[in-house]
Tab-separated table of C-alpha atoms in Angstrom:
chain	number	residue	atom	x	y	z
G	306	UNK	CA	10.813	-25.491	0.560
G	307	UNK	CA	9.215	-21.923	0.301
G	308	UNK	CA	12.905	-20.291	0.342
G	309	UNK	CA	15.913	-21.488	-0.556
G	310	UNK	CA	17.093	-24.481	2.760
G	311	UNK	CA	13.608	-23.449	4.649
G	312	UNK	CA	11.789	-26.446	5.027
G	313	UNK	CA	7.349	-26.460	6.696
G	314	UNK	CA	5.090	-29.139	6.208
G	315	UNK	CA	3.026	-29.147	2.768
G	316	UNK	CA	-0.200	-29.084	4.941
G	317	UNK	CA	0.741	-26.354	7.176
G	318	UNK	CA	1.883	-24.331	4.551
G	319	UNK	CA	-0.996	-24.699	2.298
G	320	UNK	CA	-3.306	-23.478	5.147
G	321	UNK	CA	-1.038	-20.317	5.536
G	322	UNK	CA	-2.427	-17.051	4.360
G	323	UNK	CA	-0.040	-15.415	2.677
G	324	UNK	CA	0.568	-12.560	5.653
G	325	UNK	CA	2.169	-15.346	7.792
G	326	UNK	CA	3.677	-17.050	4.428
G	327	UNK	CA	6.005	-14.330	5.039
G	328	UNK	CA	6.237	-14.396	8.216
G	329	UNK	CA	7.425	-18.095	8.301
G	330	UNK	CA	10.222	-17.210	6.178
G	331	UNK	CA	11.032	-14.219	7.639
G	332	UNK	CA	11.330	-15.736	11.326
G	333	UNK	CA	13.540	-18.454	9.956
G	334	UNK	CA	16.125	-16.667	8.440
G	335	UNK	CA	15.686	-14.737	11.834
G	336	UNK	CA	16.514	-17.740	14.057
G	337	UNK	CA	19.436	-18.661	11.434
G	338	UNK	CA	20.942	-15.506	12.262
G	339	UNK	CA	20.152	-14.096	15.226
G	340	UNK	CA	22.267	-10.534	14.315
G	341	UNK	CA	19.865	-10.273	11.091
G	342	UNK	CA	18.127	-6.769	10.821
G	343	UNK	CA	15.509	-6.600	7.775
G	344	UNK	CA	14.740	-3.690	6.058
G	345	UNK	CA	12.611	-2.330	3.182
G	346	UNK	CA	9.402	-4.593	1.741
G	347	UNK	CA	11.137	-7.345	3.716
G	348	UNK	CA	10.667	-5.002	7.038
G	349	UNK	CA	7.121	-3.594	5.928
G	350	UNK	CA	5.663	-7.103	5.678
G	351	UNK	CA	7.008	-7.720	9.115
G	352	UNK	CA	5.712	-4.467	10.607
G	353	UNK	CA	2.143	-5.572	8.741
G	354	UNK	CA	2.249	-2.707	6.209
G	355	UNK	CA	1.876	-5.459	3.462
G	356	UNK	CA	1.101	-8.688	2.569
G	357	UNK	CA	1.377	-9.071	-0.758
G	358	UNK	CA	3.479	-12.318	-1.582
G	359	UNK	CA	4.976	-11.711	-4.649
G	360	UNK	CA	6.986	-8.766	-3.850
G	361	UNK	CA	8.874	-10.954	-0.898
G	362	UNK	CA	10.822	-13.291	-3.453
G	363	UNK	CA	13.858	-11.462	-2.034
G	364	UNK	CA	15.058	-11.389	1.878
G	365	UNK	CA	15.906	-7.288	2.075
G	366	UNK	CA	18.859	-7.035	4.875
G	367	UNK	CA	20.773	-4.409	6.549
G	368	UNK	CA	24.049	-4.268	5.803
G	369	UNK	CA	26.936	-2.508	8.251
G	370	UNK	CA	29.264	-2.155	5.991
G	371	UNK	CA	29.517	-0.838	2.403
G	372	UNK	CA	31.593	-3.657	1.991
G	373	UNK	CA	28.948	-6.025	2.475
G	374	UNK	CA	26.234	-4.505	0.265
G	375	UNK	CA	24.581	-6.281	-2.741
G	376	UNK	CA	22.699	-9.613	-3.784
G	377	UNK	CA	23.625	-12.830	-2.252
G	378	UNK	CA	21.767	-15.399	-3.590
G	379	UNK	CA	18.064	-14.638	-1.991
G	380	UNK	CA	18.601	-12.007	0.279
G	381	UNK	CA	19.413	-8.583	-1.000
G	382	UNK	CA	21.789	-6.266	1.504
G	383	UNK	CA	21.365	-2.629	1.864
G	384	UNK	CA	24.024	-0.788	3.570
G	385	UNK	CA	22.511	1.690	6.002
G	386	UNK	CA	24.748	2.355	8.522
G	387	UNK	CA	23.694	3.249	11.959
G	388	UNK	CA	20.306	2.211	11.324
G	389	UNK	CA	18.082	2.020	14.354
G	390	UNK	CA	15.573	-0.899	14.121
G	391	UNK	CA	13.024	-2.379	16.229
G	392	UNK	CA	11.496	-5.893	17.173
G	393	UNK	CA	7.946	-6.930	15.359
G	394	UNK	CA	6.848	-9.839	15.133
G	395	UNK	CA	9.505	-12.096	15.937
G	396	UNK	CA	11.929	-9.950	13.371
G	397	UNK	CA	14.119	-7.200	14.189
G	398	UNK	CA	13.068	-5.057	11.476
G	399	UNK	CA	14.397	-1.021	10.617
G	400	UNK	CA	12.168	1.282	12.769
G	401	UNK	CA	9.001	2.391	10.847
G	402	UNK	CA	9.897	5.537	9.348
G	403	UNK	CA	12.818	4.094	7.766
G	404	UNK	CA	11.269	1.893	6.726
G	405	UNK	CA	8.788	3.793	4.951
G	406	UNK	CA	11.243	6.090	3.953
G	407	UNK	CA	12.927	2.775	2.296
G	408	UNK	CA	9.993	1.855	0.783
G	409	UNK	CA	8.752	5.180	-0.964
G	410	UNK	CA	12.190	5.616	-2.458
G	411	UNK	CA	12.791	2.082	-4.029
G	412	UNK	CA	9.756	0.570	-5.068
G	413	UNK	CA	6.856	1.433	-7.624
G	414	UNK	CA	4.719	4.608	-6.892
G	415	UNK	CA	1.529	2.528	-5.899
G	416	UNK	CA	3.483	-0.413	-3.517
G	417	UNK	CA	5.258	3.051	-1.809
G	418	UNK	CA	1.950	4.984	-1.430
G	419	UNK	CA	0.094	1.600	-0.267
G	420	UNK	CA	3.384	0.762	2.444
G	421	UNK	CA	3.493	4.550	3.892
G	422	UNK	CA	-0.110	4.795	3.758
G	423	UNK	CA	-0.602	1.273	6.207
G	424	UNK	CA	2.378	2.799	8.019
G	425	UNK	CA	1.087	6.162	9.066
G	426	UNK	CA	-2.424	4.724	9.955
G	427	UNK	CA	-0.767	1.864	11.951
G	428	UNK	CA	1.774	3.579	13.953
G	429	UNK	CA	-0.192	7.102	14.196
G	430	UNK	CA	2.081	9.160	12.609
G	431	UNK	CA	1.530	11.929	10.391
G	432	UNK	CA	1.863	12.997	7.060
G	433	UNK	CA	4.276	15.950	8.273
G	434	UNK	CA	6.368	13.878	10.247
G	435	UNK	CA	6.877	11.241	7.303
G	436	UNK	CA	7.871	14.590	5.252
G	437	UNK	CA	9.992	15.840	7.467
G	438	UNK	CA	12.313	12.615	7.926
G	439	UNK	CA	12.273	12.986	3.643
G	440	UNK	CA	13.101	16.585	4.103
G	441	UNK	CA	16.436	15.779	6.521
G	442	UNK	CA	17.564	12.832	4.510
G	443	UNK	CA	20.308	14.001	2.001
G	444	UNK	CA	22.546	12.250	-0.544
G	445	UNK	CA	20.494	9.609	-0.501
G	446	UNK	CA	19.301	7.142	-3.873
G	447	UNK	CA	15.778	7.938	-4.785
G	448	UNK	CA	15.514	10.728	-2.287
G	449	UNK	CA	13.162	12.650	-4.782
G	450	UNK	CA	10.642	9.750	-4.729
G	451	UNK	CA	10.427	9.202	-1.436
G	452	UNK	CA	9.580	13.130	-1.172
G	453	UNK	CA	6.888	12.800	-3.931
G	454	UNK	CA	5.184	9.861	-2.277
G	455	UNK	CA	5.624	11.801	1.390
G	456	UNK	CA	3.664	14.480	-0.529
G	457	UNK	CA	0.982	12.594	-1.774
G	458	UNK	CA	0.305	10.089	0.723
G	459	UNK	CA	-3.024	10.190	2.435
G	460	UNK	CA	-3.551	7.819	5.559
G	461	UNK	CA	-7.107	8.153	5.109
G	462	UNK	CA	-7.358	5.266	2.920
G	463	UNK	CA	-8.858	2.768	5.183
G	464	UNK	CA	-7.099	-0.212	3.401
G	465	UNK	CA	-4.121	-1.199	0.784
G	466	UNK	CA	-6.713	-1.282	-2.210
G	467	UNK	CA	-8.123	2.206	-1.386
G	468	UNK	CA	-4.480	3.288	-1.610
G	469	UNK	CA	-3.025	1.551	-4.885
G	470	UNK	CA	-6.621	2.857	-6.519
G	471	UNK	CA	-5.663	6.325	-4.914
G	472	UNK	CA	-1.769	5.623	-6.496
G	473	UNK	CA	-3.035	4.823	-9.833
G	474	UNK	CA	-5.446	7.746	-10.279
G	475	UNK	CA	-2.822	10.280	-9.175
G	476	UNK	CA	-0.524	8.491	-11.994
G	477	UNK	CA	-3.139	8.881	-14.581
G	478	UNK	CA	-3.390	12.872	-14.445
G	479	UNK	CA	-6.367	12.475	-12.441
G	480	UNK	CA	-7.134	15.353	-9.543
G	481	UNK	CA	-6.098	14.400	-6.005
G	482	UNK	CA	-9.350	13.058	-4.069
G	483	UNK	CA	-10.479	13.856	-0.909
G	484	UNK	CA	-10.633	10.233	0.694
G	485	UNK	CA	-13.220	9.271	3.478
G	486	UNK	CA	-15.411	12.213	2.865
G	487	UNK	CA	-18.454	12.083	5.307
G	488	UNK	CA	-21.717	12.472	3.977
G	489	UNK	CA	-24.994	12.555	5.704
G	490	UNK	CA	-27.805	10.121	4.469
G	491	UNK	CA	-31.213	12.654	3.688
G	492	UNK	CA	-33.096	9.159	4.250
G	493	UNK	CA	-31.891	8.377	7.904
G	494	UNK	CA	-29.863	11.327	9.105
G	495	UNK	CA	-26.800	8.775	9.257
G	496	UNK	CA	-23.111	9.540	8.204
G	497	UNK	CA	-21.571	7.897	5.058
G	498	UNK	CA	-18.184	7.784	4.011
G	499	UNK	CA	-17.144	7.341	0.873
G	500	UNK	CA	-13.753	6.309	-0.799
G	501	UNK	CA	-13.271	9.041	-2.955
G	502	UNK	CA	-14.489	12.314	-3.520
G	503	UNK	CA	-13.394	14.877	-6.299
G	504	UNK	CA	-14.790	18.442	-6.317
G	505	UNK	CA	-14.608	20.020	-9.983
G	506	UNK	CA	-14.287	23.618	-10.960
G	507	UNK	CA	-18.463	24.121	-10.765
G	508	UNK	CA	-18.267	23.435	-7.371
G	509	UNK	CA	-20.203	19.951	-8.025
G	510	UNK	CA	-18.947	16.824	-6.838
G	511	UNK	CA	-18.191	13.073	-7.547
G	512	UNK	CA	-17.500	10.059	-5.657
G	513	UNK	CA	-15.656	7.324	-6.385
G	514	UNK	CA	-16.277	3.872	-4.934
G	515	UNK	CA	-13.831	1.138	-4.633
G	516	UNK	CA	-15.593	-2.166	-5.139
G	517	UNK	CA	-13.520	-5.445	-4.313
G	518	UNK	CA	-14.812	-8.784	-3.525
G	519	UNK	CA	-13.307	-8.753	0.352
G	520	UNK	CA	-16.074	-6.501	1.291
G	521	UNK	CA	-18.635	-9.088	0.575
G	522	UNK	CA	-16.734	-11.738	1.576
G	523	UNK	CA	-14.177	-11.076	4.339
G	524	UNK	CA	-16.523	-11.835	7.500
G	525	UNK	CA	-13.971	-9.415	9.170
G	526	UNK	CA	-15.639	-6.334	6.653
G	527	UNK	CA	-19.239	-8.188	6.508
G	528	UNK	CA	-19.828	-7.720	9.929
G	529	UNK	CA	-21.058	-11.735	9.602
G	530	UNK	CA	-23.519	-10.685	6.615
G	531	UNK	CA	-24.441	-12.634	3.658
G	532	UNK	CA	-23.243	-11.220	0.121
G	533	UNK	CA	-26.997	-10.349	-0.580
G	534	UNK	CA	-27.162	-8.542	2.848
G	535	UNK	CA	-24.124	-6.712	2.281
G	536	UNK	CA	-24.629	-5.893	-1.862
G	537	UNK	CA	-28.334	-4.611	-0.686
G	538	UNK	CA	-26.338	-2.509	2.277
G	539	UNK	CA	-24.415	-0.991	-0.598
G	540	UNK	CA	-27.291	0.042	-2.433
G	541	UNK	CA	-28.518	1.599	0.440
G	542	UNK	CA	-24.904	3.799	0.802
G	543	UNK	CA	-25.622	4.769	-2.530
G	544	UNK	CA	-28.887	6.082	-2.517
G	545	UNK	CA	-28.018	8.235	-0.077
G	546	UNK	CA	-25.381	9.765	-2.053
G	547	UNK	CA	-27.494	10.071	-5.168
G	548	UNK	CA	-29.995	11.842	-3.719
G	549	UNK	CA	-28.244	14.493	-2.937
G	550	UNK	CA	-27.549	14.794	-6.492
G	551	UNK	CA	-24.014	13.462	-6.701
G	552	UNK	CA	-22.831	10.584	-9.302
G	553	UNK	CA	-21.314	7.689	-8.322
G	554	UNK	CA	-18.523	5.635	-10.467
G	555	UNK	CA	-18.338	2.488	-9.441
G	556	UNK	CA	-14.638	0.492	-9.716
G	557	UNK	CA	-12.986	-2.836	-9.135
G	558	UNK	CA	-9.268	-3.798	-8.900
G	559	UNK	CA	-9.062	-5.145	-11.927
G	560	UNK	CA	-10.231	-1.884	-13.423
G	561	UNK	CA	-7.526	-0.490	-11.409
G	562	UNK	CA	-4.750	-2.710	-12.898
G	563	UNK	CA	-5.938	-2.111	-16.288
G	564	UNK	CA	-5.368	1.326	-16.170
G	565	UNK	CA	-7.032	2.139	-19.430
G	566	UNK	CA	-10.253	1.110	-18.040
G	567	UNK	CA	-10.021	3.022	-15.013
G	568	UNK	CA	-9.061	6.524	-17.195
G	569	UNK	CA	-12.439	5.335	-18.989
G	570	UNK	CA	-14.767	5.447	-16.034
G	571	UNK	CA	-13.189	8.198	-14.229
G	572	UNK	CA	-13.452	10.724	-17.627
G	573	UNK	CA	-16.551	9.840	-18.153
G	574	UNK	CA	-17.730	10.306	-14.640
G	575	UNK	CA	-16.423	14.153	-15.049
G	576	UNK	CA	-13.496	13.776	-13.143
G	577	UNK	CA	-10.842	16.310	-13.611
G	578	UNK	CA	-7.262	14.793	-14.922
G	579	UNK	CA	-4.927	18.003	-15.222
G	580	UNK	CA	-1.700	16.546	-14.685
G	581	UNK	CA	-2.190	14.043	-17.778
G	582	UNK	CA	1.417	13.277	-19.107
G	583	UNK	CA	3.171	15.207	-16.771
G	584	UNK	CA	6.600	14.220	-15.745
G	585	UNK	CA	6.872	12.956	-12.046
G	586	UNK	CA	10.283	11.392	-10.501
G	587	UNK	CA	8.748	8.559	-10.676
G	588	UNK	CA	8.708	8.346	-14.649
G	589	UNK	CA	11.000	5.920	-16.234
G	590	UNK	CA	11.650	4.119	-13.012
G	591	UNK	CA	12.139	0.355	-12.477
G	592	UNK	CA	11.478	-0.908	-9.597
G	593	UNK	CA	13.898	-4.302	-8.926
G	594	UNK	CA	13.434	-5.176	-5.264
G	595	UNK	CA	11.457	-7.903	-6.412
């Protein structure tokens, strides 16, 4: 029993990634109630802006009337009247830029920047059109952080860890990257991209690399390489940045959740951090959609 009365086979579940975990349970409480429209994290993990498990304790619905509105038991209601949604999946979801607009403006600064990032590369969009529904809304709860993360988004980032590693430097101080910067090798004459690239005031550069263990081990990013093959690939990446005489630091996730050590390798990699302490609307806030 995953959810509250929604019943799979131990076996089946257990094989589950955790992208159709959610799915499961959102598709059941779909066929329990076939006028159900989902909304927020609950309608980004069913438009495949996220996956992340934890953050789907709760069943986030639409609500018609104000009346309606709040917690009842597992699923959370959100009155949005009017609201124009969309079929993904199997789940009739709020359409994508409400959702992201949702999203940006009720959850933590890295799960918004991660959801609207996803969002933008998935269904095309810009960055201006994502501000522009932010700049119409008005009256609305959170309206300043969903404008912040429309600012700062960058659909670049080629995955959700690029963008909570983007999130978290931007909430140190640190100075907005340039992500996916192309490069070209001096060995071979081919391009490189790289995750992250800050220019400081000299003119002279740095790159930041995002190291996590699904690029040596998702056969989907391996391209059916070995770990060896793809650590030694790397390398290779690397050298070619080098020798054009620009440092690489070199960071994992767990880095990025311990925030400390991420400020440590960033500083002492040169990188600029001028916004250090400063206010943002973000600061103070609690996210408790999940």
């Amino acid at each position: 029993m995953p959810f509250p009365r929604f019943y799979i086979r131990t076996a089946l579940w257990e094989r589950l990634p955790y992208a159709e975990r959610i799915m499961y349970v959102l598709r059941t409480a779909s066929a329990k109630d076939r006028e159900l429209t989902v909304c927020g994290i609950s309608a980004a993990a069913a438009l495949g802006y996220t996956s992340t498990y934890y953050q789907q304790r709760y069943i986030h619905t639409v609500a018609r009337k104000q009346s309606e509105a709040g917690r009842h038991g597992q699923y959370i209601a959100h009155y949005i009247p009017n609201a124009e949604s969309i079929m993904s999946n199997g789940v009739r979801t709020t359409n994508p830029m409400r959702t992201m607009f949702d999203c940006a403006r009720s959850l933590d600064f890295s799960t918004g920047m991660t959801i609207c990032t996803m969002g933008l590369r998935l269904t095309g969009s810009t960055v201006h059109s994502l501000q522009s529904y932010c700049a119409d809304m008005k009256k609305k709860r959170g309206l300043p952080r969903a404008r912040y993360v429309a600012q700062n988004v960058d659909p670049a980032c080629t995955n959700g860890g690029e963008a909570i590693a983007y999130a978290a430097g931007l909430e140190l101080g640190f100075a907005k990257p340039e992500c996916q910067r192309k490069f070209i090798n001096p060995i071979d004459g081919n391009p490189i991209f790289v995750d992250f690239t800050w220019t400081l005031e000299d003119g002279s550069l740095v790159v930041g690399e995002l190291d996590g263990r699904e690029k040596y081990e998702n056969p989907a990013m391996t391209g059916g390489s070995d770990a060896v093959a793809v650590t030694l690939r790397e390398k290779e990446r690397e050298s070619g940045i080098t020798l054009r005489g620009i440092p690489v630091v070199r960071f994992q996730m767990s880095h990025v959740r311990n925030r400390l050590q991420l400020e440590q390798r960033l500083l002492a990699a040169g990188v600029p951090q001028p916004n250090k302490g400063m206010p943002t609307p973000f600061t103070g806030f609690v996210c408790n959609e999940y």
